[in-house]
Amino acid sequence: MSGGNTTVSIGIDLGGSKILTGLVDSRGRILVSDERATPARKSAGAVIRAILDSVHDVLGNGAIRISEVAAVGVGAAGISNPETGVVFASPNLPRWRDVPLKDMLQDKLGKKVFLINDANAAALGEFYFGAARGARDFIYITLSTGIGGGIVIGGRLYTGAIGCAGEIGHVTIDDNGPVCGCGNRGCWEALASGTALAEEAKRRIKEGAATSILRYAEGSMEKVTAQIIHKAAQNGDALAQELIGRTAYYVGVGLANLINIFNPELIVIGGGLSNIGDMLLHPAFKVAGQRAFKEAFQAVRFALAELGRNSGMLGAAAYALQKTRKRSRA
Ligand SMILES: [Zn+2]
């Protein structure tokens, strides 16, 4: 590949289960990519070695040198400070505590590295290349095993005082609700995520509820997932339908909160749970409409995320490129 006229950057999506790395051009085209498992239970050093191996594979397969790459961006799971480049803690990387990820990667790569949170990276991916192109004020949410988000105000990612903004999955919906992974009770994520849906199904099955859900899970409680519950619901299982309705209700409550706080023009919804589609989203939008201010609700548009699993990687690459350009102009 000739570095020539095309500006390319590297985007890295560091999650608890996988590392996704891509060589991306300035129009969001993925030229080469690499995916590998995150050694999440090992030390931070082992994870960083895996990231470096992934970057070197992408460079090798793209026949390009690191010196020809404009910038490197990382979207990392967990709470981090984009200014200092330190990941404070990450529920998906249990051994991480105050890891200076940006400095460590910069030292090894000899290239400027920019760090943001993974959901913020996904929001930027949709902003530059996906469902939020052209939007100025929008919220990105990912409904998945947890709930993450990114807030864009006036065309800029809002990161807060120390970079922790946008943790919308951890706003309290029910003060006496189930315990969340963050330690708090009744967070949005503890009530409306795919994990919450599966946990509630397991609880009801253990109580002896009449349902076919277990049959779809090959009789194994561990195999009860949001996807399995969706399948049972599609085939008429009353409990599965009730549980998806319950999840939709809580999704709607959280959406109403976001609409009343931010008055966004657009809410982009991604994540595996959103694949349930209308059965989940229609009732959720209805609940949001009943609870939010009417004018604000009428002003918001909902859209499904367009970039799927590549959103974080693409957003991290674009973020790094944009930061580099700002620096070179300054
Ligand atoms: Zn929480």
mmCIF file of C-alpha atoms in Angstrom, residues 6-313:
data_model
loop_
_atom_site.group_PDB
_atom_site.id
_atom_site.type_symbol
_atom_site.label_atom_id
_atom_site.label_comp_id
_atom_site.label_asym_id
_atom_site.label_seq_id
_atom_site.Cartn_x
_atom_site.Cartn_y
_atom_site.Cartn_z
ATOM 1 C CA THR A 6 -4.456 8.668 1.640
ATOM 2 C CA THR A 7 -4.482 9.507 5.326
ATOM 3 C CA VAL A 8 -4.848 6.398 7.404
ATOM 4 C CA SER A 9 -5.166 5.934 11.122
ATOM 5 C CA ILE A 10 -5.402 2.934 13.411
ATOM 6 C CA GLY A 11 -8.474 2.352 15.550
ATOM 7 C CA ILE A 12 -8.476 -0.120 18.418
ATOM 8 C CA ASP A 13 -11.589 -1.304 20.227
ATOM 9 C CA LEU A 14 -10.492 -2.823 23.520
ATOM 10 C CA GLY A 15 -13.321 -4.794 25.080
ATOM 11 C CA GLY A 16 -13.525 -7.392 27.816
ATOM 12 C CA SER A 17 -13.845 -10.234 25.341
ATOM 13 C CA LYS A 18 -12.157 -9.011 22.162
ATOM 14 C CA ILE A 19 -9.592 -6.621 20.738
ATOM 15 C CA LEU A 20 -10.618 -5.278 17.333
ATOM 16 C CA THR A 21 -7.976 -3.312 15.437
ATOM 17 C CA GLY A 22 -8.340 -1.678 12.055
ATOM 18 C CA LEU A 23 -6.418 0.398 9.580
ATOM 19 C CA VAL A 24 -8.960 3.023 8.614
ATOM 20 C CA ASP A 25 -8.913 5.795 6.018
ATOM 21 C CA SER A 26 -10.304 9.267 6.605
ATOM 22 C CA ARG A 27 -13.654 8.303 5.031
ATOM 23 C CA GLY A 28 -14.151 5.461 7.472
ATOM 24 C CA ARG A 29 -13.227 2.636 5.141
ATOM 25 C CA ILE A 30 -11.604 -0.315 6.887
ATOM 26 C CA LEU A 31 -8.554 -1.309 4.851
ATOM 27 C CA VAL A 32 -7.327 -4.134 7.070
ATOM 28 C CA SER A 33 -8.562 -5.433 10.400
ATOM 29 C CA ASP A 34 -7.595 -7.919 13.071
ATOM 30 C CA GLU A 35 -9.611 -9.475 15.841
ATOM 31 C CA ARG A 36 -8.335 -11.477 18.766
ATOM 32 C CA ALA A 37 -9.466 -12.510 22.237
ATOM 33 C CA THR A 38 -8.650 -10.180 25.138
ATOM 34 C CA PRO A 39 -6.607 -12.007 27.787
ATOM 35 C CA ALA A 40 -8.886 -10.251 30.282
ATOM 36 C CA ARG A 41 -7.991 -12.398 33.274
ATOM 37 C CA LYS A 42 -4.271 -11.850 32.819
ATOM 38 C CA SER A 43 -2.265 -8.752 33.773
ATOM 39 C CA ALA A 44 -2.563 -5.388 32.071
ATOM 40 C CA GLY A 45 0.867 -6.110 30.527
ATOM 41 C CA ALA A 46 -0.478 -9.221 28.801
ATOM 42 C CA VAL A 47 -3.437 -7.281 27.409
ATOM 43 C CA ILE A 48 -1.124 -4.530 26.139
ATOM 44 C CA ARG A 49 1.104 -7.127 24.454
ATOM 45 C CA ALA A 50 -1.987 -8.527 22.716
ATOM 46 C CA ILE A 51 -2.921 -5.019 21.524
ATOM 47 C CA LEU A 52 0.610 -4.472 20.169
ATOM 48 C CA ASP A 53 0.568 -7.842 18.373
ATOM 49 C CA SER A 54 -2.764 -6.890 16.834
ATOM 50 C CA VAL A 55 -1.430 -3.505 15.659
ATOM 51 C CA HIS A 56 1.682 -5.122 14.157
ATOM 52 C CA ASP A 57 -0.459 -7.686 12.316
ATOM 53 C CA VAL A 58 -2.609 -4.927 10.846
ATOM 54 C CA LEU A 59 0.475 -2.961 9.780
ATOM 55 C CA GLY A 60 2.012 -6.080 8.250
ATOM 56 C CA ASN A 61 -1.134 -7.080 6.378
ATOM 57 C CA GLY A 62 -1.621 -3.521 5.176
ATOM 58 C CA ALA A 63 2.054 -3.348 4.086
ATOM 59 C CA ILE A 64 2.416 -0.022 5.820
ATOM 60 C CA ARG A 65 4.862 1.301 8.399
ATOM 61 C CA ILE A 66 3.772 2.895 11.655
ATOM 62 C CA SER A 67 5.512 6.107 10.500
ATOM 63 C CA GLU A 68 3.000 6.321 7.621
ATOM 64 C CA VAL A 69 0.042 6.157 10.007
ATOM 65 C CA ALA A 70 -1.362 9.544 11.030
ATOM 66 C CA ALA A 71 -2.551 8.544 14.496
ATOM 67 C CA VAL A 72 -3.606 5.712 16.775
ATOM 68 C CA GLY A 73 -6.858 5.791 18.756
ATOM 69 C CA VAL A 74 -8.029 3.386 21.446
ATOM 70 C CA GLY A 75 -11.591 3.008 22.684
ATOM 71 C CA ALA A 76 -11.256 1.128 25.961
ATOM 72 C CA ALA A 77 -13.916 -0.481 28.131
ATOM 73 C CA GLY A 78 -14.094 1.117 31.560
ATOM 74 C CA ILE A 79 -13.657 4.468 33.247
ATOM 75 C CA SER A 80 -10.747 6.461 31.875
ATOM 76 C CA ASN A 81 -9.393 9.988 31.525
ATOM 77 C CA PRO A 82 -8.788 10.923 27.879
ATOM 78 C CA GLU A 83 -6.452 13.780 28.844
ATOM 79 C CA THR A 84 -4.008 11.726 30.923
ATOM 80 C CA GLY A 85 -4.658 8.484 29.036
ATOM 81 C CA VAL A 86 -5.142 6.516 32.240
ATOM 82 C CA VAL A 87 -7.756 3.750 32.540
ATOM 83 C CA PHE A 88 -8.914 3.996 36.182
ATOM 84 C CA ALA A 89 -10.875 0.765 36.349
ATOM 85 C CA SER A 90 -12.780 -1.524 34.059
ATOM 86 C CA PRO A 91 -15.432 -4.054 35.100
ATOM 87 C CA ASN A 92 -14.498 -6.085 32.013
ATOM 88 C CA LEU A 93 -10.776 -6.056 32.818
ATOM 89 C CA PRO A 94 -10.850 -6.929 36.514
ATOM 90 C CA ARG A 95 -7.084 -6.638 37.078
ATOM 91 C CA TRP A 96 -6.861 -3.103 35.697
ATOM 92 C CA ARG A 97 -6.356 -0.304 38.189
ATOM 93 C CA ASP A 98 -4.952 3.090 37.084
ATOM 94 C CA VAL A 99 -3.243 1.728 33.975
ATOM 95 C CA PRO A 100 -1.429 4.441 31.919
ATOM 96 C CA LEU A 101 -2.553 2.781 28.687
ATOM 97 C CA LYS A 102 -1.845 5.729 26.410
ATOM 98 C CA ASP A 103 1.772 6.197 27.596
ATOM 99 C CA MET A 104 2.496 2.472 27.504
ATOM 100 C CA LEU A 105 1.274 2.135 23.905
ATOM 101 C CA GLN A 106 3.020 5.345 22.837
ATOM 102 C CA ASP A 107 6.342 4.102 24.223
ATOM 103 C CA LYS A 108 6.107 0.812 22.359
ATOM 104 C CA LEU A 109 4.713 2.164 19.090
ATOM 105 C CA GLY A 110 6.649 5.405 18.874
ATOM 106 C CA LYS A 111 3.423 7.077 17.805
ATOM 107 C CA LYS A 112 0.971 9.469 19.392
ATOM 108 C CA VAL A 113 -1.920 7.530 20.931
ATOM 109 C CA PHE A 114 -5.332 8.900 21.940
ATOM 110 C CA LEU A 115 -7.599 7.175 24.444
ATOM 111 C CA ILE A 116 -11.350 7.344 24.979
ATOM 112 C CA ASN A 117 -14.037 5.200 26.516
ATOM 113 C CA ASP A 118 -15.384 2.435 24.235
ATOM 114 C CA ALA A 119 -18.994 3.661 24.172
ATOM 115 C CA ASN A 120 -17.814 7.217 23.466
ATOM 116 C CA ALA A 121 -15.737 5.821 20.606
ATOM 117 C CA ALA A 122 -18.826 4.046 19.248
ATOM 118 C CA ALA A 123 -20.794 7.303 19.480
ATOM 119 C CA LEU A 124 -18.094 9.063 17.438
ATOM 120 C CA GLY A 125 -18.069 6.227 14.906
ATOM 121 C CA GLU A 126 -21.800 6.736 14.306
ATOM 122 C CA PHE A 127 -21.262 10.513 14.268
ATOM 123 C CA TYR A 128 -18.552 10.511 11.609
ATOM 124 C CA PHE A 129 -19.575 7.523 9.507
ATOM 125 C CA GLY A 130 -22.952 6.141 10.573
ATOM 126 C CA ALA A 131 -26.490 6.921 11.745
ATOM 127 C CA ALA A 132 -25.628 10.280 13.374
ATOM 128 C CA ARG A 133 -23.909 11.917 10.392
ATOM 129 C CA GLY A 134 -24.844 15.587 10.325
ATOM 130 C CA ALA A 135 -26.376 15.587 13.820
ATOM 131 C CA ARG A 136 -25.277 18.258 16.323
ATOM 132 C CA ASP A 137 -26.972 17.131 19.540
ATOM 133 C CA PHE A 138 -27.431 13.425 19.920
ATOM 134 C CA ILE A 139 -27.078 10.561 22.350
ATOM 135 C CA TYR A 140 -25.722 7.164 21.417
ATOM 136 C CA ILE A 141 -26.776 4.237 23.549
ATOM 137 C CA THR A 142 -25.704 0.646 23.355
ATOM 138 C CA LEU A 143 -28.135 -1.874 24.791
ATOM 139 C CA SER A 144 -26.020 -4.945 25.279
ATOM 140 C CA THR A 145 -24.917 -7.125 28.190
ATOM 141 C CA GLY A 146 -24.607 -3.697 29.879
ATOM 142 C CA ILE A 147 -25.751 -0.250 28.795
ATOM 143 C CA GLY A 148 -23.212 2.307 27.586
ATOM 144 C CA GLY A 149 -23.509 5.693 25.998
ATOM 145 C CA GLY A 150 -21.940 8.719 24.411
ATOM 146 C CA ILE A 151 -23.195 12.286 24.503
ATOM 147 C CA VAL A 152 -22.514 14.694 21.643
ATOM 148 C CA ILE A 153 -23.414 18.328 22.282
ATOM 149 C CA GLY A 154 -22.986 20.960 19.602
ATOM 150 C CA GLY A 155 -21.050 18.506 17.442
ATOM 151 C CA ARG A 156 -18.549 17.684 20.194
ATOM 152 C CA LEU A 157 -18.262 14.637 22.406
ATOM 153 C CA TYR A 158 -19.061 15.624 25.985
ATOM 154 C CA THR A 159 -16.574 13.903 28.288
ATOM 155 C CA GLY A 160 -17.052 15.808 31.551
ATOM 156 C CA ALA A 161 -14.523 17.142 34.062
ATOM 157 C CA ILE A 162 -12.271 14.062 34.172
ATOM 158 C CA GLY A 163 -13.610 12.046 31.260
ATOM 159 C CA CYS A 164 -16.248 9.992 33.072
ATOM 160 C CA ALA A 165 -19.345 11.526 31.456
ATOM 161 C CA GLY A 166 -21.781 9.444 29.468
ATOM 162 C CA GLU A 167 -22.096 6.543 31.918
ATOM 163 C CA ILE A 168 -25.816 6.555 31.260
ATOM 164 C CA GLY A 169 -26.169 2.864 32.119
ATOM 165 C CA HIS A 170 -25.538 3.800 35.744
ATOM 166 C CA VAL A 171 -28.230 6.363 36.380
ATOM 167 C CA THR A 172 -30.566 5.113 39.090
ATOM 168 C CA ILE A 173 -33.977 4.025 37.816
ATOM 169 C CA ASP A 174 -35.166 2.161 40.937
ATOM 170 C CA ASP A 175 -33.467 3.040 44.216
ATOM 171 C CA ASN A 176 -34.393 -0.357 45.662
ATOM 172 C CA GLY A 177 -33.708 -2.276 42.467
ATOM 173 C CA PRO A 178 -31.261 -5.139 41.881
ATOM 174 C CA VAL A 179 -27.559 -4.658 42.644
ATOM 175 C CA CYS A 180 -25.583 -3.456 39.618
ATOM 176 C CA GLY A 181 -22.068 -4.448 38.546
ATOM 177 C CA CYS A 182 -20.937 -0.982 39.676
ATOM 178 C CA GLY A 183 -22.069 -1.660 43.244
ATOM 179 C CA ASN A 184 -25.036 0.682 43.175
ATOM 180 C CA ARG A 185 -28.673 -0.469 43.202
ATOM 181 C CA GLY A 186 -31.279 -0.216 40.467
ATOM 182 C CA CYS A 187 -29.085 1.295 37.751
ATOM 183 C CA TRP A 188 -30.593 1.455 34.256
ATOM 184 C CA GLU A 189 -28.198 -1.328 33.234
ATOM 185 C CA ALA A 190 -29.331 -3.521 36.151
ATOM 186 C CA LEU A 191 -32.928 -3.297 34.888
ATOM 187 C CA ALA A 192 -32.865 -2.861 31.108
ATOM 188 C CA SER A 193 -29.765 -4.665 29.776
ATOM 189 C CA GLY A 194 -29.580 -8.083 28.155
ATOM 190 C CA THR A 195 -28.014 -9.422 31.345
ATOM 191 C CA ALA A 196 -30.889 -8.030 33.423
ATOM 192 C CA LEU A 197 -33.410 -9.656 31.072
ATOM 193 C CA ALA A 198 -31.703 -13.051 31.323
ATOM 194 C CA GLU A 199 -31.345 -12.797 35.119
ATOM 195 C CA GLU A 200 -35.031 -12.005 35.557
ATOM 196 C CA ALA A 201 -35.964 -14.963 33.336
ATOM 197 C CA LYS A 202 -33.788 -17.293 35.418
ATOM 198 C CA ARG A 203 -35.367 -15.997 38.614
ATOM 199 C CA ARG A 204 -38.877 -16.602 37.292
ATOM 200 C CA ILE A 205 -37.980 -20.079 35.994
ATOM 201 C CA LYS A 206 -36.540 -21.006 39.405
ATOM 202 C CA GLU A 207 -39.809 -19.830 40.993
ATOM 203 C CA GLY A 208 -41.567 -22.381 38.805
ATOM 204 C CA ALA A 209 -43.105 -20.126 36.149
ATOM 205 C CA ALA A 210 -44.734 -21.973 33.235
ATOM 206 C CA THR A 211 -42.535 -21.226 30.208
ATOM 207 C CA SER A 212 -40.818 -22.836 27.247
ATOM 208 C CA ILE A 213 -37.692 -20.647 27.625
ATOM 209 C CA LEU A 214 -35.568 -23.462 29.076
ATOM 210 C CA ARG A 215 -36.458 -25.688 26.131
ATOM 211 C CA TYR A 216 -34.948 -23.129 23.750
ATOM 212 C CA ALA A 217 -31.856 -23.090 26.001
ATOM 213 C CA GLU A 218 -31.358 -26.851 25.638
ATOM 214 C CA GLY A 219 -32.567 -27.270 29.193
ATOM 215 C CA SER A 220 -29.584 -25.395 30.616
ATOM 216 C CA MET A 221 -30.089 -22.389 32.861
ATOM 217 C CA GLU A 222 -26.665 -21.022 31.825
ATOM 218 C CA LYS A 223 -27.776 -20.875 28.207
ATOM 219 C CA VAL A 224 -30.703 -18.564 28.973
ATOM 220 C CA THR A 225 -29.800 -15.335 27.167
ATOM 221 C CA ALA A 226 -31.702 -12.349 25.825
ATOM 222 C CA GLN A 227 -31.507 -13.970 22.385
ATOM 223 C CA ILE A 228 -33.084 -17.212 23.653
ATOM 224 C CA ILE A 229 -35.845 -15.284 25.427
ATOM 225 C CA HIS A 230 -36.520 -13.379 22.215
ATOM 226 C CA LYS A 231 -36.819 -16.640 20.303
ATOM 227 C CA ALA A 232 -39.293 -18.014 22.861
ATOM 228 C CA ALA A 233 -41.290 -14.768 22.718
ATOM 229 C CA GLN A 234 -41.480 -14.924 18.918
ATOM 230 C CA ASN A 235 -42.944 -18.396 19.271
ATOM 231 C CA GLY A 236 -45.677 -17.199 21.590
ATOM 232 C CA ASP A 237 -44.208 -17.879 25.037
ATOM 233 C CA ALA A 238 -46.192 -15.658 27.409
ATOM 234 C CA LEU A 239 -43.485 -15.282 30.061
ATOM 235 C CA ALA A 240 -40.835 -14.402 27.461
ATOM 236 C CA GLN A 241 -43.170 -11.773 26.011
ATOM 237 C CA GLU A 242 -43.880 -10.389 29.469
ATOM 238 C CA LEU A 243 -40.152 -10.164 30.280
ATOM 239 C CA ILE A 244 -39.339 -8.365 27.032
ATOM 240 C CA GLY A 245 -42.238 -6.017 27.797
ATOM 241 C CA ARG A 246 -40.730 -5.379 31.221
ATOM 242 C CA THR A 247 -37.327 -4.644 29.689
ATOM 243 C CA ALA A 248 -38.957 -2.339 27.149
ATOM 244 C CA TYR A 249 -40.658 -0.472 29.986
ATOM 245 C CA TYR A 250 -37.328 0.188 31.697
ATOM 246 C CA VAL A 251 -35.632 1.103 28.409
ATOM 247 C CA GLY A 252 -38.422 3.654 27.938
ATOM 248 C CA VAL A 253 -38.002 5.104 31.437
ATOM 249 C CA GLY A 254 -34.297 5.664 30.786
ATOM 250 C CA LEU A 255 -34.963 7.200 27.366
ATOM 251 C CA ALA A 256 -37.434 9.652 28.944
ATOM 252 C CA ASN A 257 -34.696 10.751 31.374
ATOM 253 C CA LEU A 258 -32.226 11.350 28.535
ATOM 254 C CA ILE A 259 -34.811 13.268 26.509
ATOM 255 C CA ASN A 260 -35.689 15.522 29.449
ATOM 256 C CA ILE A 261 -32.063 16.237 30.361
ATOM 257 C CA PHE A 262 -30.542 16.731 26.907
ATOM 258 C CA ASN A 263 -33.410 17.496 24.507
ATOM 259 C CA PRO A 264 -31.447 15.652 21.793
ATOM 260 C CA GLU A 265 -32.424 15.797 18.132
ATOM 261 C CA LEU A 266 -31.475 12.159 17.735
ATOM 262 C CA ILE A 267 -30.972 9.037 19.831
ATOM 263 C CA VAL A 268 -28.986 6.289 18.104
ATOM 264 C CA ILE A 269 -29.528 2.827 19.528
ATOM 265 C CA GLY A 270 -27.040 0.018 19.067
ATOM 266 C CA GLY A 271 -25.939 -3.128 20.874
ATOM 267 C CA GLY A 272 -26.995 -6.761 20.686
ATOM 268 C CA LEU A 273 -30.219 -6.331 22.665
ATOM 269 C CA SER A 274 -31.499 -3.782 20.137
ATOM 270 C CA ASN A 275 -31.526 -6.612 17.563
ATOM 271 C CA ILE A 276 -34.808 -7.702 19.192
ATOM 272 C CA GLY A 277 -36.189 -4.777 17.199
ATOM 273 C CA ASP A 278 -39.799 -3.589 17.297
ATOM 274 C CA MET A 279 -40.916 -6.025 19.986
ATOM 275 C CA LEU A 280 -38.581 -4.177 22.372
ATOM 276 C CA LEU A 281 -38.278 -0.703 20.861
ATOM 277 C CA HIS A 282 -41.901 0.150 20.001
ATOM 278 C CA PRO A 283 -43.175 -0.230 23.567
ATOM 279 C CA ALA A 284 -40.000 1.484 24.853
ATOM 280 C CA PHE A 285 -40.602 4.545 22.652
ATOM 281 C CA LYS A 286 -44.243 4.578 23.795
ATOM 282 C CA VAL A 287 -43.227 4.636 27.461
ATOM 283 C CA ALA A 288 -40.670 7.378 26.731
ATOM 284 C CA GLY A 289 -43.423 9.409 25.049
ATOM 285 C CA GLN A 290 -45.691 9.029 28.057
ATOM 286 C CA ARG A 291 -43.027 10.138 30.528
ATOM 287 C CA ALA A 292 -40.923 12.794 28.769
ATOM 288 C CA PHE A 293 -41.974 16.364 28.076
ATOM 289 C CA LYS A 294 -44.215 16.268 25.048
ATOM 290 C CA GLU A 295 -42.349 18.944 23.081
ATOM 291 C CA ALA A 296 -38.960 17.366 23.731
ATOM 292 C CA PHE A 297 -40.273 13.921 22.779
ATOM 293 C CA GLN A 298 -41.765 15.247 19.543
ATOM 294 C CA ALA A 299 -38.390 16.806 18.658
ATOM 295 C CA VAL A 300 -36.384 13.595 19.011
ATOM 296 C CA ARG A 301 -35.758 11.060 16.269
ATOM 297 C CA PHE A 302 -34.725 7.497 17.008
ATOM 298 C CA ALA A 303 -32.383 5.592 14.705
ATOM 299 C CA LEU A 304 -30.671 2.236 14.816
ATOM 300 C CA ALA A 305 -26.874 2.255 14.830
ATOM 301 C CA GLU A 306 -25.427 1.530 11.384
ATOM 302 C CA LEU A 307 -21.862 0.394 12.027
ATOM 303 C CA GLY A 308 -22.539 -2.684 14.157
ATOM 304 C CA ARG A 309 -19.482 -4.109 15.830
ATOM 305 C CA ASN A 310 -17.086 -1.781 13.997
ATOM 306 C CA SER A 311 -18.438 1.432 15.527
ATOM 307 C CA GLY A 312 -15.905 1.621 18.385
ATOM 308 C CA MET A 313 -12.905 0.885 16.192
#
